[in-house]
Backbone as JSON, one array per atom type, in Angstrom:
{
  "sequence": "MFFIYRTPKVYMDTIGEQSVGLHVSFPFGEEQVFRYGAMEDVLELLIRNPFREFSVRRLRDITDNGSKTTTRAVELLRQLGLVCVDESGRSKRVRINRERVTIPDEPLFALPQDEFREPVRAFVERAREEVPSFSALVVFGSVARGEADRRSDIDVWVLIDGDDLLQARRTATDIAVELGERRFGDEGHRYEFEVLVESVESAVSHGEANDGIEQVLAEGVMIEDSDALGRVKDVVLGEADAAEVINDE",
  "N": [[0.76, -1.36, 0.03], [0.4, 2.07, -1.18], [1.1, 5.84, -0.28], [0.91, 8.42, -2.59], [2.59, 11.22, -3.0], [2.51, 14.5, -4.76], [5.11, 16.15, -5.16], [8.1, 18.14, -5.9], [9.99, 16.35, -5.18], [8.88, 13.14, -4.93], [7.41, 11.3, -2.42], [6.45, 8.28, -1.71], [5.3, 6.21, 0.5], [4.52, 4.07, 3.22], [2.77, 4.07, 6.6], [3.9, 6.44, 8.92], [7.3, 7.25, 9.53], [9.56, 5.74, 9.64], [8.82, 3.59, 7.34], [8.95, 1.72, 4.53], [9.86, 3.91, 1.48], [9.49, 5.4, -1.45], [11.48, 7.52, -3.8], [10.28, 10.26, -6.06], [11.11, 11.54, -9.36], [9.78, 14.77, -10.5], [8.03, 16.27, -12.91], [5.88, 13.77, -14.04], [6.39, 11.43, -16.5], [4.1, 10.53, -17.6], [0.5, 11.68, -17.72], [-0.92, 9.91, -16.35], [-0.06, 7.98, -15.11], [-0.04, 6.49, -12.89], [-1.97, 5.11, -12.52], [-2.03, 2.5, -13.4], [-2.6, -0.51, -12.6], [-1.14, -2.68, -12.35], [1.15, -1.69, -12.1], [1.75, -1.18, -9.62], [1.55, -3.62, -8.61], [3.95, -5.03, -9.56], [5.79, -3.19, -8.37], [5.64, -3.66, -6.01], [6.64, -6.27, -5.47], [8.9, -6.09, -6.13], [10.21, -4.37, -4.31], [9.98, -5.92, -1.96], [11.65, -7.63, -2.52], [14.32, -6.72, -2.67], [16.84, -7.11, -3.94], [16.91, -9.39, -5.85], [16.32, -9.99, -9.1], [14.39, -10.41, -11.59], [12.64, -11.68, -14.43], [10.87, -10.43, -17.08], [8.49, -12.24, -18.05], [8.25, -14.04, -15.34], [7.88, -11.86, -13.83], [5.09, -11.15, -14.7], [4.03, -14.03, -14.43], [3.95, -13.93, -11.68], [2.82, -12.22, -10.48], [0.62, -12.15, -11.76], [-0.8, -10.95, -13.78], [-1.31, -9.77, -17.49], [0.68, -10.32, -20.25], [1.06, -8.07, -22.19], [0.46, -6.21, -20.34], [2.3, -6.2, -18.19], [4.27, -5.85, -19.55], [4.01, -2.96, -20.31], [3.91, -2.22, -17.52], [6.18, -2.21, -16.89], [7.86, -0.48, -18.21], [7.19, 2.25, -17.95], [7.94, 2.14, -15.09], [10.03, 1.82, -15.67], [10.39, 4.51, -17.09], [10.44, 6.28, -14.64], [12.3, 5.7, -13.4], [12.6, 4.05, -11.65], [12.58, 1.32, -11.46], [15.65, -1.01, -12.69], [16.62, -2.64, -15.53], [18.04, -4.92, -16.97], [18.99, -5.7, -20.15], [21.15, -7.19, -21.22], [21.27, -10.05, -21.89], [19.35, -13.14, -22.74], [16.79, -12.45, -22.23], [15.0, -10.07, -20.78], [15.96, -8.51, -17.22], [14.6, -7.61, -14.55], [14.72, -5.38, -12.02], [14.82, -3.23, -8.53], [15.07, -0.45, -8.84], [17.81, 0.2, -6.23], [18.37, 2.61, -5.75], [16.59, 4.74, -5.37], [14.66, 3.8, -3.35], [13.84, 3.73, -0.13], [14.56, 1.54, 2.79], [13.63, 0.32, 5.99], [15.79, -0.32, 8.35], [15.15, -1.91, 10.36], [13.34, -4.63, 9.96], [10.54, -4.63, 11.08], [9.29, -2.35, 10.55], [8.88, -2.09, 8.03], [6.39, -3.39, 7.91], [3.43, -2.27, 7.95], [1.0, -0.98, 9.33], [1.18, -0.33, 12.58], [0.47, -1.32, 15.18], [0.54, -4.18, 14.77], [3.24, -4.57, 14.99], [4.09, -4.9, 17.7], [3.17, -7.68, 18.81], [3.84, -9.12, 16.66], [6.8, -8.91, 17.02], [7.26, -10.22, 19.01], [6.61, -12.97, 18.53], [8.67, -13.75, 16.7], [11.25, -13.37, 18.24], [10.43, -15.41, 20.05], [10.45, -17.63, 18.43], [12.78, -17.91, 17.05], [14.58, -18.16, 19.17], [13.19, -21.09, 20.16], [12.31, -22.48, 18.13], [13.08, -25.24, 16.5], [15.79, -25.52, 14.69], [15.22, -23.27, 13.36], [15.15, -20.46, 10.67], [14.42, -18.55, 8.86], [11.58, -16.13, 8.41], [9.06, -15.14, 7.54], [6.04, -12.41, 7.1], [2.9, -12.46, 6.18], [-0.18, -12.16, 3.97], [-2.9, -10.05, 5.15], [-2.15, -8.44, 7.19], [0.75, -7.87, 6.03], [0.08, -6.95, 4.05], [-0.94, -4.81, 4.77], [-3.76, -4.28, 5.34], [-5.38, -5.41, 7.74], [-7.4, -5.48, 10.17], [-8.99, -5.89, 13.26], [-10.01, -8.16, 13.64], [-8.17, -9.85, 12.08], [-6.22, -12.11, 11.61], [-2.91, -13.03, 12.65], [-0.7, -13.85, 10.25], [1.84, -16.04, 9.71], [4.75, -17.2, 8.19], [7.3, -19.6, 8.66], [10.26, -20.86, 7.79], [12.42, -23.51, 8.41], [15.74, -24.82, 8.74], [16.32, -27.9, 8.71], [15.76, -30.99, 9.6], [13.69, -31.67, 11.28], [10.94, -31.05, 11.31], [8.19, -31.56, 12.15], [8.3, -31.28, 14.62], [9.41, -28.5, 15.32], [6.99, -27.44, 13.77], [5.36, -28.12, 15.88], [6.39, -26.88, 18.36], [6.51, -24.36, 17.09], [3.05, -23.38, 17.08], [2.69, -23.97, 19.68], [4.12, -21.62, 20.25], [2.45, -19.82, 18.91], [-0.13, -20.38, 20.19], [0.35, -19.57, 22.79], [0.92, -16.62, 23.04], [-1.07, -15.81, 21.98], [-3.06, -14.92, 23.99], [-1.63, -13.51, 25.13], [-1.97, -10.06, 26.17], [-1.41, -6.74, 24.33], [0.07, -3.6, 23.7], [-1.22, -0.02, 24.69], [-3.53, -0.38, 24.98], [-4.48, -3.36, 25.51], [-5.26, -5.3, 23.62], [-5.41, -8.93, 22.55], [-4.24, -10.98, 19.89], [-4.65, -13.39, 17.45], [-2.34, -16.16, 16.04], [-1.87, -17.27, 12.71], [0.0, -19.87, 11.81], [2.53, -21.3, 9.41], [4.93, -23.53, 9.03], [7.79, -24.72, 7.47], [10.32, -26.56, 5.63], [13.34, -26.33, 4.11], [13.21, -28.1, 1.9], [10.58, -29.35, 2.04], [9.55, -26.89, 1.4], [10.23, -26.03, -0.98], [9.02, -28.22, -2.2], [6.18, -27.44, -2.48], [6.58, -25.18, -3.69], [7.03, -26.24, -6.14], [4.56, -27.41, -6.61], [3.05, -25.32, -6.79], [1.17, -24.09, -4.92], [0.55, -22.17, -3.49], [2.36, -20.94, -2.16], [4.63, -19.37, -3.22], [2.72, -16.78, -3.25], [3.17, -16.21, -0.81], [5.88, -15.77, -0.26], [6.34, -13.95, -2.27], [4.84, -11.59, -2.12], [4.89, -11.19, 0.66], [6.0, -9.71, 4.09], [9.31, -9.99, 4.7], [10.66, -10.84, 7.53], [13.09, -12.31, 8.89], [15.96, -13.07, 7.75], [17.49, -15.37, 5.61], [20.34, -17.42, 4.26], [19.11, -19.94, 3.43], [16.57, -19.42, 3.25], [16.78, -17.8, 0.66], [17.48, -19.68, -0.85], [15.04, -21.09, -1.5], [13.59, -19.06, -2.4], [15.0, -19.09, -4.81], [14.06, -21.36, -6.18], [11.08, -20.78, -5.97], [10.72, -18.27, -6.62], [12.16, -17.44, -8.74], [14.26, -19.36, -11.31], [15.63, -21.62, -10.93], [16.98, -25.07, -10.62], [15.19, -27.41, -8.41], [15.58, -29.65, -7.55], [18.66, -29.7, -7.45], [19.05, -27.52, -5.49], [18.14, -28.66, -3.08], [19.58, -30.99, -3.03], [22.01, -29.17, -2.02], [21.9, -28.8, 0.83]],
  "CA": [[0.22, 0.01, -0.05], [1.41, 3.01, -0.87], [0.39, 6.73, -0.32], [1.06, 9.47, -3.35], [2.64, 13.01, -2.48], [2.88, 14.68, -5.99], [6.21, 17.43, -4.87], [9.06, 18.22, -6.98], [10.21, 14.89, -4.99], [7.87, 12.71, -4.4], [7.92, 10.43, -1.25], [5.78, 7.1, -1.1], [5.52, 5.65, 1.77], [3.28, 3.8, 4.13], [2.58, 5.17, 7.65], [5.45, 5.98, 9.59], [8.39, 8.13, 9.05], [10.6, 4.56, 9.31], [8.2, 2.79, 6.3], [9.84, 2.01, 2.59], [9.89, 4.83, 0.96], [10.32, 5.67, -3.34], [12.04, 8.96, -4.55], [10.39, 9.85, -7.36], [11.03, 13.11, -9.67], [8.34, 15.32, -11.2], [6.87, 15.77, -13.19], [6.03, 12.27, -14.69], [6.45, 11.17, -18.06], [3.0, 10.56, -18.7], [-0.02, 12.19, -16.52], [-2.2, 9.13, -15.93], [0.66, 6.77, -14.57], [-0.37, 5.71, -11.17], [-3.69, 4.14, -13.06], [-2.22, 1.01, -14.11], [-2.62, -1.27, -11.17], [0.22, -3.88, -12.42], [2.44, -1.38, -11.78], [1.81, -1.45, -8.16], [1.69, -5.22, -8.23], [5.19, -5.12, -9.75], [6.85, -2.58, -7.71], [5.62, -4.51, -4.53], [6.86, -7.59, -5.5], [10.34, -5.73, -6.34], [10.76, -3.47, -3.16], [9.81, -7.29, -1.13], [12.69, -8.8, -2.87], [15.06, -5.69, -3.23], [18.41, -7.77, -4.47], [16.75, -10.33, -6.6], [16.28, -9.66, -10.62], [13.43, -11.02, -11.94], [12.59, -11.91, -15.78], [9.0, -10.33, -17.39], [7.49, -13.58, -18.02], [8.15, -14.43, -14.39], [6.74, -10.54, -13.04], [3.68, -11.26, -15.47], [3.21, -15.25, -13.73], [3.52, -13.91, -10.24], [1.51, -10.77, -10.01], [-1.22, -12.67, -12.45], [-1.27, -9.85, -14.96], [-1.05, -10.2, -18.8], [1.87, -10.18, -20.72], [1.12, -6.59, -22.13], [0.4, -5.06, -18.88], [3.09, -6.17, -17.7], [5.71, -5.44, -20.25], [3.95, -1.76, -19.86], [4.18, -1.45, -16.24], [8.26, -2.56, -16.16], [8.48, 0.36, -18.68], [6.6, 2.51, -17.03], [8.65, 2.07, -13.82], [11.44, 2.32, -15.85], [10.74, 6.02, -17.23], [10.46, 6.7, -13.72], [13.63, 5.67, -12.91], [12.25, 3.23, -10.36], [13.38, 0.04, -11.82], [16.51, -1.2, -13.7], [16.26, -3.24, -16.76], [19.2, -5.56, -17.9], [18.43, -6.57, -21.75], [21.97, -7.82, -22.43], [21.05, -11.38, -21.72], [18.23, -13.41, -24.14], [15.58, -12.28, -21.62], [15.03, -8.62, -19.9], [15.85, -8.94, -16.66], [14.23, -6.39, -14.1], [15.0, -5.29, -10.38], [14.34, -2.62, -7.95], [16.47, 0.74, -8.37], [17.73, 0.53, -4.95], [18.87, 4.11, -5.03], [15.4, 4.96, -5.24], [13.97, 3.66, -2.3], [14.61, 3.57, 1.12], [13.85, 0.45, 2.83], [13.9, 0.3, 6.9], [17.03, -1.1, 8.88], [14.33, -2.52, 11.19], [12.27, -5.17, 8.91], [9.57, -5.18, 11.75], [8.87, -1.07, 10.21], [8.01, -2.67, 6.63], [4.7, -3.35, 8.45], [2.65, -1.11, 7.28], [-0.03, -1.1, 10.64], [2.38, -0.73, 13.54], [0.1, -2.09, 15.83], [1.04, -5.27, 14.8], [4.69, -4.66, 15.01], [4.73, -5.41, 18.83], [3.12, -9.33, 18.78], [4.96, -9.82, 15.36], [8.62, -8.94, 17.21], [6.9, -11.18, 20.49], [6.67, -14.23, 17.93], [10.37, -13.83, 16.2], [11.93, -13.52, 19.17], [10.29, -16.45, 20.66], [10.73, -18.71, 17.47], [14.43, -17.57, 16.86], [14.85, -18.81, 20.46], [12.96, -22.02, 20.64], [12.08, -23.34, 17.36], [14.42, -26.37, 16.13], [16.74, -25.43, 13.09], [14.98, -21.88, 12.78], [15.85, -20.15, 9.54], [13.68, -17.37, 8.51], [10.55, -15.63, 9.0], [7.93, -14.1, 6.84], [4.9, -12.12, 7.72], [2.07, -12.6, 4.88], [-1.61, -11.8, 4.17], [-4.03, -8.74, 5.11], [-0.97, -7.65, 7.92], [1.57, -7.61, 5.62], [-0.79, -5.7, 3.17], [-1.93, -3.07, 5.8], [-5.34, -3.86, 5.23], [-5.69, -6.05, 8.91], [-8.36, -4.91, 11.18], [-8.68, -5.94, 14.86], [-10.69, -9.63, 13.64], [-7.35, -10.25, 11.4], [-5.04, -12.98, 12.53], [-1.44, -12.34, 11.87], [-0.24, -14.69, 9.34], [3.33, -16.32, 9.56], [5.33, -18.17, 7.44], [8.84, -19.93, 9.35], [11.19, -21.52, 7.19], [13.57, -23.99, 9.28], [17.06, -25.5, 7.62], [16.98, -28.89, 8.61], [14.79, -32.05, 8.99], [12.41, -31.82, 12.47], [9.68, -30.27, 10.82], [7.25, -32.03, 12.97], [8.62, -30.92, 16.16], [9.16, -27.37, 14.74], [5.78, -26.76, 14.06], [4.37, -27.95, 17.25], [6.62, -25.68, 18.97], [5.62, -22.75, 16.76], [2.13, -23.38, 17.15], [2.85, -23.63, 20.94], [3.89, -20.27, 20.69], [1.12, -18.69, 18.43], [-1.41, -20.03, 21.14], [0.59, -18.57, 24.18], [0.88, -15.6, 22.74], [-2.75, -15.24, 21.72], [-3.32, -15.08, 25.33], [-1.21, -12.21, 25.89], [-2.07, -8.81, 26.31], [0.09, -5.8, 23.87], [-0.29, -2.01, 23.73], [-1.83, 0.3, 25.92], [-5.33, -1.24, 24.76], [-3.88, -4.25, 26.01], [-5.39, -6.12, 22.69], [-5.1, -10.2, 22.05], [-3.78, -11.11, 18.35], [-4.2, -14.43, 17.02], [-1.35, -15.97, 14.94], [-1.76, -18.48, 11.97], [1.62, -20.53, 11.71], [2.79, -22.58, 8.53], [6.59, -24.11, 9.09], [7.98, -25.78, 5.99], [11.46, -27.34, 5.65], [13.91, -26.36, 2.86], [12.19, -29.47, 0.95], [8.87, -29.12, 1.61], [8.69, -25.81, 0.48], [10.46, -26.16, -2.26], [8.1, -29.03, -3.46], [5.0, -26.66, -2.55], [6.63, -24.11, -4.57], [6.79, -26.55, -7.61], [3.07, -27.8, -6.87], [2.18, -23.53, -7.16], [-0.42, -24.42, -4.2], [0.41, -20.93, -2.73], [3.66, -20.43, -1.06], [4.71, -18.07, -4.49], [2.56, -15.79, -3.06], [4.03, -15.91, 0.41], [7.26, -15.28, -0.92], [6.36, -12.74, -3.31], [4.29, -10.48, -1.29], [5.06, -10.89, 2.27], [7.16, -8.75, 4.51], [10.51, -10.71, 5.55], [11.16, -10.19, 8.85], [14.18, -12.61, 9.27], [16.2, -13.8, 6.15], [18.49, -16.62, 5.87], [20.69, -18.53, 3.29], [18.2, -20.95, 3.19], [15.22, -18.73, 2.61], [17.35, -17.48, -0.91], [17.73, -20.98, -1.97], [14.02, -21.34, -1.28], [13.15, -18.51, -3.58], [15.44, -19.36, -5.97], [13.13, -22.24, -6.94], [9.94, -20.34, -6.21], [10.51, -17.05, -7.57], [13.48, -17.82, -10.13], [14.05, -20.73, -12.44], [16.55, -22.53, -10.38], [16.37, -26.32, -10.1], [14.7, -27.76, -7.24], [16.79, -30.8, -7.07], [19.94, -28.84, -7.15], [18.61, -26.41, -4.18], [18.11, -29.66, -1.99], [21.15, -31.71, -2.69], [22.78, -28.34, -1.64], [21.7, -28.53, 1.44]],
  "C": [[0.89, 1.26, 0.23], [0.74, 4.66, -1.43], [1.41, 7.77, -0.92], [1.33, 10.58, -3.0], [3.33, 13.65, -3.7], [3.61, 16.24, -5.4], [6.95, 17.35, -6.11], [9.9, 16.62, -6.57], [8.89, 13.95, -4.46], [8.21, 11.39, -3.24], [6.86, 9.52, -1.03], [6.09, 6.27, -0.72], [4.37, 4.95, 2.6], [3.35, 4.12, 5.52], [3.69, 5.3, 8.47], [6.06, 6.63, 9.02], [9.74, 6.65, 8.76], [10.13, 3.61, 8.15], [9.19, 2.85, 5.13], [8.77, 3.02, 2.1], [10.5, 4.95, -0.85], [10.48, 6.93, -3.38], [11.75, 9.09, -6.13], [10.18, 11.28, -7.97], [9.91, 13.11, -10.5], [8.89, 16.31, -11.85], [7.12, 14.39, -13.76], [5.76, 12.37, -16.14], [5.16, 10.74, -18.71], [1.72, 10.76, -16.99], [-0.73, 11.1, -16.13], [-1.42, 7.57, -15.24], [0.72, 6.21, -13.83], [-1.44, 4.78, -11.28], [-3.11, 3.04, -13.08], [-1.83, 0.37, -12.92], [-1.58, -2.45, -11.28], [1.66, -3.16, -12.11], [2.7, -1.45, -10.35], [2.11, -3.15, -7.79], [3.47, -5.39, -8.4], [5.93, -4.59, -9.04], [6.53, -3.0, -6.18], [6.35, -5.88, -4.46], [8.58, -7.16, -5.33], [11.21, -5.26, -5.09], [10.52, -5.1, -1.74], [11.27, -7.85, -1.18], [14.07, -7.83, -3.47], [16.63, -6.23, -4.02], [18.08, -8.97, -4.91], [16.13, -9.38, -7.74], [14.98, -10.74, -11.06], [12.79, -11.07, -13.44], [10.86, -11.04, -15.85], [8.45, -11.22, -17.63], [7.33, -13.9, -16.5], [7.51, -13.44, -13.41], [5.18, -11.24, -13.56], [2.99, -12.84, -14.36], [2.85, -14.64, -12.11], [2.37, -13.2, -9.5], [0.25, -11.23, -11.0], [-1.56, -11.56, -13.08], [-1.18, -10.57, -16.54], [0.18, -9.62, -19.22], [2.29, -8.43, -21.26], [1.4, -5.72, -21.34], [1.41, -5.31, -18.21], [4.48, -5.79, -17.97], [5.59, -3.66, -19.88], [4.35, -1.09, -18.64], [5.93, -1.72, -15.81], [8.48, -1.15, -17.08], [8.0, 1.56, -18.44], [7.08, 2.98, -15.62], [9.86, 2.5, -14.27], [11.93, 3.98, -15.93], [10.74, 6.67, -15.84], [11.3, 6.59, -12.96], [13.77, 4.65, -11.05], [12.88, 1.65, -10.15], [14.64, 0.0, -12.33], [16.28, -2.06, -14.48], [17.65, -3.89, -17.13], [18.94, -6.13, -19.41], [20.03, -7.03, -22.01], [21.89, -9.32, -22.5], [19.7, -11.57, -23.03], [16.94, -12.81, -23.4], [15.77, -10.69, -20.39], [14.97, -9.22, -18.53], [15.59, -7.29, -15.31], [14.54, -6.16, -12.25], [14.69, -3.77, -9.72], [15.36, -1.41, -8.32], [16.75, 0.97, -6.62], [18.18, 2.41, -4.19], [18.12, 5.12, -4.74], [14.41, 4.5, -4.17], [14.34, 2.95, -0.9], [13.82, 2.44, 2.19], [14.5, 0.48, 4.74], [15.32, -0.36, 7.15], [15.9, -2.21, 9.57], [13.13, -3.43, 10.21], [10.8, -4.92, 9.37], [8.7, -3.42, 10.84], [8.07, -1.41, 8.74], [6.73, -2.83, 7.18], [4.0, -2.25, 8.68], [1.87, -0.32, 8.81], [1.07, -1.1, 11.75], [1.47, -0.88, 14.94], [0.28, -3.45, 16.17], [2.59, -5.75, 14.82], [4.86, -5.38, 16.36], [4.5, -7.25, 18.84], [4.32, -9.79, 17.4], [6.5, -9.97, 16.31], [8.89, -10.09, 18.49], [7.37, -12.38, 19.63], [8.01, -14.78, 17.65], [11.18, -13.97, 17.14], [12.24, -14.98, 19.72], [10.88, -17.75, 19.75], [12.34, -18.67, 17.26], [15.32, -18.34, 18.18], [14.52, -20.51, 20.33], [12.8, -22.76, 19.45], [12.92, -24.26, 16.44], [14.81, -25.76, 15.02], [16.22, -23.79, 12.39], [15.7, -20.76, 11.76], [15.92, -18.84, 9.25], [12.11, -17.22, 8.97], [9.85, -14.78, 8.18], [6.68, -13.7, 7.35], [3.89, -12.25, 6.38], [0.72, -12.02, 5.09], [-1.82, -10.31, 4.38], [-2.39, -7.89, 6.28], [0.2, -6.88, 6.77], [1.24, -6.71, 4.43], [-1.46, -4.14, 3.56], [-3.34, -3.08, 5.43], [-5.89, -4.82, 6.66], [-6.73, -5.15, 9.65], [-7.98, -5.69, 12.54], [-9.18, -7.72, 14.72], [-9.21, -10.12, 12.65], [-6.57, -11.32, 12.22], [-3.99, -12.83, 11.7], [-0.43, -13.75, 11.27], [1.21, -15.02, 9.01], [3.82, -17.1, 9.22], [7.04, -18.48, 8.23], [9.13, -20.98, 8.51], [12.03, -22.33, 8.36], [14.35, -24.89, 7.91], [17.42, -26.49, 8.79], [15.77, -30.11, 9.2], [13.35, -32.31, 10.23], [11.57, -31.1, 12.19], [8.69, -30.41, 11.72], [7.36, -31.26, 14.41], [9.0, -29.39, 15.47], [7.62, -26.66, 14.49], [4.87, -27.38, 14.93], [4.84, -27.08, 17.98], [6.22, -24.1, 18.55], [4.23, -22.38, 17.07], [1.74, -23.56, 18.89], [2.99, -22.18, 21.32], [2.6, -19.26, 20.13], [0.24, -19.1, 19.64], [-1.3, -19.1, 22.39], [0.75, -17.26, 23.69], [-0.13, -15.15, 22.26], [-3.2, -15.03, 23.06], [-2.4, -14.05, 25.98], [-1.46, -11.27, 25.41], [-0.95, -8.02, 25.32], [-0.71, -4.42, 23.5], [-0.75, -1.57, 24.81], [-3.45, 0.29, 25.79], [-5.66, -2.43, 25.07], [-5.18, -5.67, 24.82], [-4.71, -7.36, 22.55], [-4.67, -10.24, 20.61], [-3.9, -12.97, 18.25], [-3.28, -14.8, 15.94], [-2.24, -17.37, 14.16], [-0.02, -18.5, 11.37], [1.9, -21.63, 10.53], [4.5, -22.14, 9.13], [6.67, -24.96, 7.79], [9.79, -25.41, 6.49], [11.9, -26.43, 4.25], [12.88, -26.98, 1.84], [11.01, -29.07, 1.05], [8.61, -27.91, 1.44], [8.88, -25.59, -0.54], [9.16, -27.17, -3.06], [6.65, -28.56, -2.92], [5.2, -25.86, -3.68], [6.39, -24.77, -6.04], [5.48, -27.04, -7.78], [1.88, -26.49, -7.3], [0.62, -23.78, -6.22], [-0.14, -23.01, -3.35], [1.73, -20.08, -2.27], [4.59, -19.37, -2.06], [4.34, -16.73, -3.6], [3.05, -14.93, -1.89], [4.98, -15.22, 0.1], [7.36, -13.65, -1.54], [5.98, -11.48, -2.58], [4.3, -10.28, 0.41], [6.06, -10.19, 2.65], [7.99, -10.05, 5.34], [11.1, -9.93, 6.67], [12.81, -10.56, 9.2], [14.79, -13.47, 8.1], [17.31, -14.94, 6.8], [19.22, -16.82, 4.49], [19.73, -19.32, 2.64], [16.71, -20.36, 2.59], [15.87, -18.17, 1.28], [17.19, -18.49, -1.69], [16.09, -21.46, -2.52], [13.42, -20.24, -2.63], [13.61, -18.18, -4.69], [14.55, -20.22, -7.24], [11.77, -21.42, -7.3], [9.86, -19.46, -6.92], [11.25, -17.16, -8.85], [13.07, -18.98, -10.71], [15.27, -21.42, -11.95], [15.86, -24.0, -9.94], [15.84, -26.96, -8.89], [15.57, -28.44, -6.91], [17.76, -30.28, -6.73], [19.68, -27.96, -5.9], [18.76, -27.54, -3.09], [19.06, -30.29, -1.85], [21.99, -30.45, -2.21], [22.93, -28.12, -0.54], [22.95, -29.0, 2.41]]
}
């Protein structure tokens, strides 16, 4: 979710001073430039993955936009200086222009609604210490999109870099239940967690089956990163061979 302020330097951000921001020169090259919905889809994906390149075909597939629409979105974003396009290979490779994006040093500030940051921090701290072979954590769903309300669950995806998946799932579920009874903030709100836990192998398998993990990793807010998560993304969001990634563990 972005708010756009049309000044000589446009700062696009979510709520709060430490949110993700984009610096855009004004005037824009095209009057209706921000009316293309595909632009926001592509921009969100690239911001969530600032050190990763995507082919236009993968951008199309992940964002579920048409080929012409995606190509047009990329071209408009390039005109604004928000993306870099490498045309040296067989296909165009697109990445965010990191000189135009401000990403908080603290990943929790990438969550648009600040009331969810404290419970997420509590979950991360416990998961890091208690979940066997804990490796990475992503918040996805309405909380990641900035569309959550008091009835919304906090959707959390946890990656482990080990084989004890059953115990990791049990531990993560226990943490979710215990934190669900805890009150946060000045008003003492409770928050429900919905937790998914995967190993590298199971995550890659789900990615090949195209059963939803692609959207989790494409649109989710990465709170805890790791090399293992990078390998999973190479398969799910990129074009790496799943067998090679699993064998590299």
